[in-house]
Coordinates of C-alpha atoms in Angstrom, one line a residue:
M1 CA -10.1 65.3 12.3
T2 CA -6.6 64.0 11.6
S3 CA -7.2 60.9 13.7
R4 CA -10.4 60.1 11.7
H5 CA -8.5 60.7 8.5
D6 CA -5.8 58.3 9.6
M7 CA -8.3 55.6 10.5
R8 CA -9.9 55.9 7.1
S9 CA -6.6 55.6 5.4
V10 CA -5.7 52.5 7.4
A11 CA -9.1 51.0 6.5
L12 CA -8.6 51.7 2.8
S13 CA -5.1 50.2 2.9
V14 CA -6.4 47.0 4.5
A15 CA -9.3 46.8 2.0
L16 CA -6.9 47.4 -0.8
F17 CA -4.5 44.7 0.5
C18 CA -7.3 42.1 0.8
F19 CA -8.6 43.0 -2.7
T20 CA -5.1 42.6 -4.1
S21 CA -4.5 39.3 -2.4
A22 CA -7.8 38.0 -3.7
L23 CA -7.0 39.0 -7.2
Y24 CA -3.5 37.4 -6.9
R25 CA -5.0 34.1 -5.8
K26 CA -7.6 34.2 -8.5
K27 CA -4.9 35.0 -11.1
R28 CA -2.7 32.1 -9.8
S29 CA -5.6 29.7 -10.0
S30 CA -6.6 30.9 -13.5
E31 CA -3.0 30.6 -14.7
R32 CA -2.6 27.2 -13.2
Q33 CA -5.9 26.0 -14.8
A34 CA -5.0 27.5 -18.2
T35 CA -1.5 25.9 -18.1
E36 CA -3.0 22.6 -17.1
E37 CA -5.5 22.7 -19.9
H38 CA -2.9 23.8 -22.4
T39 CA -0.3 21.3 -21.3
Y40 CA -2.6 18.3 -20.9
G41 CA -5.7 19.1 -22.8
N42 CA -4.0 19.9 -26.1
E43 CA -1.5 17.1 -25.6
E44 CA -4.2 14.5 -25.2
S45 CA -6.3 15.8 -28.1
S46 CA -3.5 16.3 -30.6
L47 CA -0.8 13.8 -29.8
P48 CA -0.9 10.0 -29.6
S49 CA -0.6 8.5 -26.1
I50 CA 1.8 5.8 -25.2
I51 CA 0.0 4.7 -22.1
E52 CA -3.6 5.5 -22.8
H53 CA -4.5 1.9 -23.9
F54 CA -3.0 0.4 -20.8
K55 CA -6.0 1.7 -18.9
E56 CA -8.0 -1.2 -20.3
L57 CA -5.8 -3.8 -18.7
R58 CA -7.6 -5.9 -16.1
L59 CA -5.5 -7.4 -13.4
D60 CA -6.0 -11.0 -12.3
P61 CA -3.8 -13.8 -10.7
N62 CA -2.4 -14.7 -14.2
T63 CA -1.4 -11.1 -15.1
T64 CA 2.3 -10.9 -15.9
V65 CA 4.8 -8.5 -14.3
E66 CA 5.0 -6.5 -17.6
E67 CA 1.2 -6.1 -17.9
A68 CA 0.7 -5.2 -14.2
N69 CA 3.5 -2.6 -14.4
K70 CA 2.0 -1.0 -17.5
R71 CA -1.3 -0.6 -15.6
R72 CA 0.6 0.8 -12.6
T73 CA 2.4 3.3 -14.9
V74 CA -1.0 4.7 -16.1
S75 CA -2.2 5.1 -12.5
Y76 CA 1.1 6.6 -11.2
Y77 CA 1.3 9.0 -14.2
E78 CA -2.3 10.2 -13.7
K79 CA -1.8 10.7 -9.9
S80 CA 1.4 12.6 -10.5
R81 CA -0.3 14.9 -13.0
E82 CA -3.2 15.5 -10.6
A83 CA -0.7 16.2 -7.8
H84 CA 1.0 19.0 -9.9
A85 CA -2.3 20.8 -10.1
K86 CA -2.2 21.3 -6.3
E87 CA 0.6 23.8 -6.2
L88 CA -0.8 26.4 -3.9
V89 CA -2.2 25.9 -0.3
P90 CA -4.1 29.0 0.8
G91 CA -3.2 30.3 4.3
T92 CA -5.9 30.7 7.0
G93 CA -5.1 34.4 7.5
S94 CA -6.4 34.4 11.1
Y95 CA -4.0 32.9 13.6
R96 CA -6.8 32.1 16.0
R97 CA -8.6 30.2 13.3
L98 CA -5.4 28.4 12.4
I99 CA -4.9 27.1 16.0
R100 CA -8.6 26.0 16.1
L101 CA -8.2 24.1 12.8
R102 CA -5.0 22.4 14.0
R103 CA -6.6 21.3 17.2
A104 CA -9.5 19.8 15.2
E105 CA -7.0 18.1 12.9
S106 CA -5.2 16.5 15.8
E107 CA -8.5 15.3 17.3
Q108 CA -9.6 13.8 14.0
N109 CA -6.3 11.9 13.6
L110 CA -6.7 10.2 16.9
S111 CA -10.5 9.9 17.0
Y112 CA -10.5 6.1 16.8
Y113 CA -7.7 5.8 19.4
T114 CA -9.5 8.2 21.8
E115 CA -12.8 6.3 21.5
A116 CA -11.0 2.9 22.0
T117 CA -13.9 0.9 20.8
Q118 CA -12.9 0.0 17.2
S119 CA -9.9 -1.6 15.5
H120 CA -8.8 -2.5 12.1
R121 CA -6.5 -5.2 10.8
T122 CA -3.9 -4.9 8.0
V123 CA -1.1 -6.9 6.4
V124 CA 2.0 -4.9 5.7
V125 CA 5.6 -5.5 4.5
M126 CA 8.1 -3.6 6.7
C127 CA 10.8 -1.7 4.8
D128 CA 14.3 -2.9 5.6
S129 CA 16.9 -0.5 7.1
A130 CA 18.5 0.4 3.8
T131 CA 15.1 1.2 2.2
G132 CA 14.0 3.2 5.2
G133 CA 17.2 5.2 5.0
V134 CA 16.8 5.9 1.3
L135 CA 13.1 7.0 1.7
G136 CA 14.0 9.0 4.8
E137 CA 16.7 10.9 3.0
A138 CA 14.4 11.6 0.0
R139 CA 11.7 12.9 2.4
Q140 CA 14.1 15.2 4.2
K141 CA 15.3 16.7 0.9
I142 CA 11.8 17.1 -0.5
L143 CA 10.3 18.8 2.6
D144 CA 13.3 21.0 3.5
P145 CA 12.0 24.1 1.5
L146 CA 8.9 24.2 3.7
Q147 CA 11.0 24.8 6.8
Y148 CA 8.2 23.1 8.8
S149 CA 7.7 22.7 12.5
T150 CA 6.0 20.0 14.5
D151 CA 4.8 22.7 17.0
A152 CA 1.1 23.5 16.5
A153 CA 1.7 27.0 17.8
T154 CA 3.9 28.0 14.8
R155 CA 2.6 30.5 12.3
G156 CA 4.6 28.9 9.6
V157 CA 4.3 25.5 8.0
Y158 CA 3.1 22.9 10.5
I159 CA 3.3 19.1 10.1
P160 CA 2.2 17.0 13.1
A161 CA 4.8 14.6 14.3
L162 CA 2.2 11.9 14.0
N163 CA 2.0 12.5 10.3
I164 CA 5.8 11.9 9.7
I165 CA 6.3 8.2 9.5
P166 CA 9.5 7.1 11.3
E167 CA 11.9 5.2 9.2
R168 CA 11.5 2.1 11.5
D169 CA 7.7 2.1 10.8
M170 CA 7.9 2.6 7.0
H171 CA 6.0 -0.1 5.2
V172 CA 4.1 -1.3 2.1
T173 CA 0.4 -2.1 2.7
V174 CA -0.5 -5.5 1.2
A175 CA -4.2 -5.9 2.2
V176 CA -6.7 -4.8 4.7
P177 CA -8.6 -7.9 5.8
W178 CA -10.9 -6.0 8.2
W179 CA -11.7 -2.3 8.1
W180 CA -12.7 -0.4 11.2
H181 CA -15.2 -2.4 13.3
T182 CA -16.3 -2.5 16.9
M183 CA -14.2 -4.9 19.0
G184 CA -16.1 -7.9 20.4
E185 CA -15.6 -10.5 23.1
N186 CA -13.5 -12.8 20.9
N187 CA -11.5 -10.0 19.3
E188 CA -8.0 -11.6 19.9
Q189 CA -9.1 -15.0 18.7
L190 CA -10.5 -13.5 15.5
S191 CA -7.1 -11.8 14.9
K192 CA -5.4 -15.2 15.4
D193 CA -7.9 -16.9 13.0
L194 CA -7.3 -14.2 10.3
A195 CA -3.5 -14.4 10.7
S196 CA -3.7 -18.2 10.5
R197 CA -5.8 -18.0 7.3
F198 CA -3.2 -15.6 5.8
R199 CA -0.3 -17.9 6.8
Q200 CA -2.0 -20.9 5.2
T201 CA -2.5 -19.0 1.9
L202 CA 1.2 -18.1 1.8
F203 CA 2.3 -21.7 2.2
L204 CA -0.4 -23.7 0.3
K205 CA -0.2 -21.3 -2.7
L206 CA 3.6 -21.1 -2.6
H207 CA 4.0 -17.4 -2.4
H208 CA 7.8 -17.3 -2.4
P209 CA 9.9 -14.1 -1.6
F210 CA 10.0 -11.6 -4.5
Q211 CA 11.3 -8.1 -5.2
I212 CA 9.7 -4.7 -5.7
E213 CA 11.4 -1.7 -7.2
L214 CA 11.0 2.0 -6.4
Q215 CA 9.5 3.9 -9.4
R216 CA 8.7 7.4 -8.2
I217 CA 7.9 9.7 -5.3
V218 CA 4.8 11.9 -5.5
L219 CA 2.9 14.3 -3.3
L220 CA -0.5 12.9 -3.9
G221 CA -3.3 15.4 -3.9
G222 CA -0.8 18.0 -2.7
S223 CA -1.0 16.5 0.8
T224 CA 0.4 12.9 1.0
L225 CA 4.0 12.2 0.2
V226 CA 4.3 8.6 -1.0
A227 CA 6.8 6.3 -2.6
L228 CA 5.3 4.2 -5.5
W229 CA 6.6 0.8 -6.3
R230 CA 6.5 -1.7 -9.2
T231 CA 7.4 -5.4 -9.4
V232 CA 10.2 -7.1 -11.3
G233 CA 10.2 -10.6 -12.9
E234 CA 12.1 -12.9 -15.1
R235 CA 12.2 -12.9 -18.9
T236 CA 14.4 -14.8 -21.3
T237 CA 16.2 -13.2 -24.2
E238 CA 16.5 -14.8 -27.6
D239 CA 20.0 -15.9 -26.7
G240 CA 18.7 -17.7 -23.7
F241 CA 19.8 -15.3 -21.0
S242 CA 17.6 -14.6 -18.0
I243 CA 16.9 -10.9 -17.1
Y244 CA 14.9 -9.7 -14.1
D245 CA 13.2 -6.3 -14.7
R246 CA 9.9 -4.6 -15.0
H247 CA 9.0 -6.4 -18.2
G248 CA 9.1 -9.9 -16.7
K249 CA 6.9 -12.6 -18.3
S250 CA 6.1 -14.4 -15.0
A251 CA 2.9 -13.9 -13.0
D252 CA 3.0 -10.6 -11.1
P253 CA 3.6 -11.7 -7.5
F254 CA 1.9 -8.8 -5.8
V255 CA -1.3 -9.0 -7.9
R256 CA -1.4 -12.8 -7.4
L257 CA -0.8 -12.4 -3.6
R258 CA -3.6 -9.9 -3.2
E259 CA -6.1 -11.8 -5.3
E260 CA -5.3 -15.0 -3.3
I261 CA -5.8 -13.1 0.0
V262 CA -9.2 -11.9 -1.1
R263 CA -10.2 -15.3 -2.2
C264 CA -9.1 -17.1 1.0
F265 CA -11.0 -14.6 3.2
T266 CA -14.2 -14.1 1.2
T267 CA -14.9 -17.5 -0.4
E268 CA -15.8 -21.0 0.8
S269 CA -13.6 -24.0 -0.1
P270 CA -15.1 -26.7 -2.3
D271 CA -15.3 -29.2 0.6
G272 CA -16.9 -26.6 2.9
R273 CA -14.3 -26.7 5.6
R274 CA -13.0 -23.2 5.0
Q275 CA -15.7 -20.6 5.6
P276 CA -15.4 -16.9 4.8
L277 CA -13.8 -14.7 7.4
T278 CA -15.5 -11.4 6.5
Y279 CA -17.3 -9.0 8.8
K280 CA -20.6 -9.7 7.1
Y281 CA -20.2 -13.5 7.3
V282 CA -19.1 -13.5 10.9
K283 CA -21.9 -11.2 11.9
S284 CA -24.5 -13.4 10.1
A285 CA -23.0 -16.5 11.7
K286 CA -23.5 -15.0 15.2
E287 CA -27.1 -14.0 14.4
S288 CA -27.9 -17.5 13.2
N289 CA -26.5 -19.0 16.4
G290 CA -25.1 -22.0 14.5
V291 CA -28.5 -22.9 13.1
G292 CA -28.3 -23.5 9.4
R293 CA -25.9 -21.7 7.0
P294 CA -25.4 -18.0 7.5
R295 CA -27.1 -15.9 4.9
V296 CA -25.0 -13.0 3.6
P297 CA -26.9 -10.6 1.3
P298 CA -24.6 -9.6 -1.6
T299 CA -25.2 -5.9 -1.0
R300 CA -21.7 -4.6 -1.7
R301 CA -18.1 -5.6 -2.1
D302 CA -16.3 -6.9 1.0
S303 CA -14.1 -4.3 2.6
I304 CA -10.9 -6.3 1.9
A305 CA -11.5 -5.8 -1.8
S306 CA -12.6 -2.2 -1.6
R307 CA -10.2 -0.9 1.0
S308 CA -7.0 -2.8 0.1
P309 CA -4.7 -0.7 -2.1
G310 CA -4.5 -1.8 -5.7
L311 CA -7.7 -3.8 -5.5
G312 CA -10.4 -1.1 -5.1
Q313 CA -9.5 0.6 -8.4
G314 CA -7.9 -2.4 -9.9
D315 CA -4.6 -0.6 -10.7
G316 CA -2.1 -2.7 -8.8
F317 CA -1.2 0.3 -6.6
I318 CA 1.9 -0.4 -4.4
H319 CA 2.9 2.5 -2.0
T320 CA 4.7 3.5 1.1
T321 CA 3.4 6.6 2.9
L322 CA 6.1 8.9 4.0
C323 CA 4.3 12.0 5.3
R324 CA 0.9 13.8 5.3
L325 CA 0.5 17.5 5.1
P326 CA -2.5 19.0 6.9
R327 CA -3.7 21.2 4.0
G328 CA -6.5 22.8 5.9
C329 CA -4.2 24.2 8.6
L330 CA -0.8 24.1 7.0
S331 CA 0.2 27.7 7.6
Q332 CA -1.2 31.2 8.3
D333 CA 0.2 32.3 4.9
D334 CA -0.1 30.8 1.5
V335 CA 2.3 27.9 0.8
D336 CA 3.7 27.3 -2.7
L337 CA 4.2 23.6 -3.4
D338 CA 5.8 23.9 -6.7
P339 CA 9.4 23.5 -5.2
I340 CA 8.1 20.3 -3.5
H341 CA 6.8 18.9 -6.8
R342 CA 10.1 19.7 -8.5
L343 CA 12.1 18.0 -5.7
C344 CA 9.8 14.9 -6.0
R345 CA 10.8 14.6 -9.6
E346 CA 14.5 15.0 -8.7
A347 CA 14.2 12.4 -5.9
S348 CA 12.4 10.0 -8.3
S349 CA 15.3 10.4 -10.8
T350 CA 17.9 9.9 -8.0
F351 CA 16.4 6.9 -6.1
S352 CA 14.3 5.2 -8.8
G353 CA 15.4 1.6 -9.2
H354 CA 16.1 0.9 -5.5
R355 CA 14.8 -2.6 -4.8
M356 CA 13.5 -4.3 -1.7
V357 CA 12.8 -8.0 -0.9
V358 CA 9.3 -8.9 0.1
S359 CA 9.8 -12.0 2.3
K360 CA 8.2 -11.2 5.7
F361 CA 4.7 -10.1 6.3
R362 CA 3.4 -8.4 9.4
F363 CA -0.3 -8.9 10.5
L364 CA -1.4 -6.0 12.7
E365 CA -4.5 -5.0 14.6
T366 CA -4.4 -1.4 15.6
T367 CA -6.7 1.0 17.4
G368 CA -5.3 4.1 15.7
A369 CA -2.6 5.2 18.0
G370 CA -0.4 6.1 15.0
G371 CA -3.1 8.1 13.2
E372 CA -4.3 7.3 9.7
S373 CA -1.1 6.0 8.1
N374 CA 0.9 4.2 10.8
P375 CA -0.6 0.9 12.1
C376 CA 2.8 0.0 13.7
V377 CA 2.2 2.2 16.8
E378 CA 0.9 0.3 19.8
P379 CA -0.8 -2.6 17.9
I380 CA -3.0 -4.8 20.1
Y381 CA -2.1 -7.8 17.9
D382 CA 1.2 -8.2 16.0
E383 CA 2.5 -11.3 14.2
T384 CA 5.2 -11.7 11.7
I385 CA 4.8 -14.4 9.0
E386 CA 7.6 -15.4 6.7
A387 CA 7.0 -16.5 3.1
P388 CA 8.1 -20.0 2.2
T389 CA 11.6 -20.1 0.6
R390 CA 12.4 -22.2 -2.5
A391 CA 14.2 -25.4 -1.8
R392 CA 15.8 -28.3 -3.5
V393 CA 15.0 -31.7 -2.0
E394 CA 17.2 -34.7 -2.9
I395 CA 15.9 -38.3 -3.1
D396 CA 17.4 -39.1 0.3
G397 CA 15.5 -36.3 1.9
A398 CA 18.3 -33.7 2.2
V399 CA 17.0 -30.2 1.8
T400 CA 18.9 -27.2 0.5
Q401 CA 17.1 -23.8 0.8
N402 CA 17.8 -21.2 -1.9
S403 CA 17.4 -17.5 -1.1
N404 CA 18.7 -16.3 -4.5
L405 CA 15.7 -14.4 -6.0
H406 CA 17.3 -14.6 -9.4
V407 CA 17.1 -18.4 -9.6
S408 CA 13.8 -19.5 -11.1
A409 CA 11.9 -22.7 -10.1
A410 CA 13.0 -24.3 -13.4
A411 CA 16.7 -23.7 -12.5
L412 CA 16.2 -25.7 -9.3
L413 CA 15.4 -28.9 -11.3
M414 CA 19.1 -29.9 -11.3
D415 CA 18.3 -33.5 -12.1
S416 CA 15.6 -36.1 -11.8
N417 CA 16.3 -36.4 -8.1
S418 CA 15.3 -32.9 -7.1
K419 CA 12.2 -30.7 -7.2
S420 CA 11.3 -27.1 -6.4
I421 CA 8.8 -27.0 -3.5
G422 CA 7.2 -24.7 -1.0
A423 CA 5.1 -26.2 1.8
V424 CA 5.3 -30.0 1.8
R425 CA 1.9 -31.7 1.9
N426 CA 0.8 -35.3 2.1
V427 CA 4.4 -36.6 2.3
T428 CA 5.3 -40.1 3.7
W429 CA 8.9 -40.1 4.7
N430 CA 9.3 -43.9 5.1
N431 CA 11.5 -45.6 2.6
T432 CA 12.1 -42.4 0.7
N433 CA 15.0 -44.0 -1.2
T434 CA 12.6 -46.3 -3.1
V435 CA 9.8 -43.8 -3.7
P436 CA 9.9 -41.7 -6.9
V437 CA 10.2 -38.0 -6.4
T438 CA 7.2 -37.4 -8.6
E439 CA 5.0 -39.4 -6.1
L440 CA 6.4 -37.4 -3.2
F441 CA 5.9 -33.9 -4.5
D442 CA 3.5 -33.9 -7.4
A443 CA 0.3 -34.5 -5.5
P444 CA -2.8 -32.6 -7.0
E445 CA -3.1 -29.1 -5.6
N446 CA -5.9 -28.7 -3.1
D447 CA -7.9 -25.5 -3.1
D448 CA -8.6 -25.9 0.6
A449 CA -6.6 -23.0 2.1
G450 CA -8.6 -23.3 5.3
S451 CA -7.5 -26.8 6.4
T452 CA -4.4 -27.1 8.6
D453 CA -4.4 -30.9 8.9
N454 CA -1.8 -31.4 6.3
I455 CA 0.4 -28.6 7.5
E456 CA 0.5 -29.9 11.1
Q457 CA 1.2 -33.5 10.1
S458 CA 3.8 -32.7 7.5
P459 CA 7.2 -30.9 7.7
V460 CA 7.2 -27.3 6.3
I461 CA 10.1 -26.2 4.3

């Protein structure tokens, strides 16, 4: 009789505990929603917004640094606001279920690598050692309160080692020329062609090195810790001084670069020598067997435009992924992310303003050995391409390169015998002392980014 009574008491206690936990979660959710609505709903309805009208900005190759950064500010602010709504990650309760979910998470992360039949290609800018150190330090301080483990058997917070990007692999994604597709016979040659097309775009369109500046660190969606960047450019004060900051009046270099990459991969040159290098076009060309022109139905946007960050939503998004939290199997118990969001704000205040030079691009083809966010692990194609530096060319042919990013092209016009250039095209070096500089370097710009004739026959500076 006593034993039955004890069992009934235990059952009632367990039921009461479950009921109390459910009420607590519901209360937390209601409070969070009410706070959110009160904070943002009333604010938006009763107060004027400083950034609301920036949403209407449309980015194109002529967009200035100031305009692009305003559009980024809107996007980053909204993403940060959405992130703060994800402050509680419910625990799985059952340890057996937790282990099962973690196993499925691991399999999903390496699904492409395990199948070994598909690959995708991306263009990235690697973070230098100083930037990697700054972002690594920020990540450590932000994630410390979680007291996480990389051991899948832990009952506490679990972050797979694959989801923590090593400092040496931290990068900024520029574009994704080809999304995941099945590898074919000429897979390596295709990667070489794509890398060559990208290199031609850098040189023929004179994409010189430029700077980006850290703006904030955010836990996107309550799961992905990212560093968000903006660009800087030159503007001139009323007293004639040059300042390089987020309000620059020059064309935004990141927006211009991405738009040029899309153009060179998806369009045909006026003379027909450069053909598109998209999956749809290549597939259509194979099916036509060289008979007639490939017919590509305009069913949807090319993946390079839809998958590349900053292009799909048109917000100029520039980011570095630092870590991914597996929300579905993070812990057996509930995890409060509010301290993480607070530390993100503190890290943003501490490290905001750090700058990095974008001068080298890495073209990678990966099969997914590094999971979703790290294409630098075991790439099957890897090529580093340097941006053309600015230079001053004297009338006698002497060349002086200038790596000072705070010297504009106009500042390089020292006298009538020098000119700011990138890739030199259509240059005849005979009798340079008698040929005017304007005839040497002011040839009409050719839109043919697919032809390599001029590059191979002319010196590149």
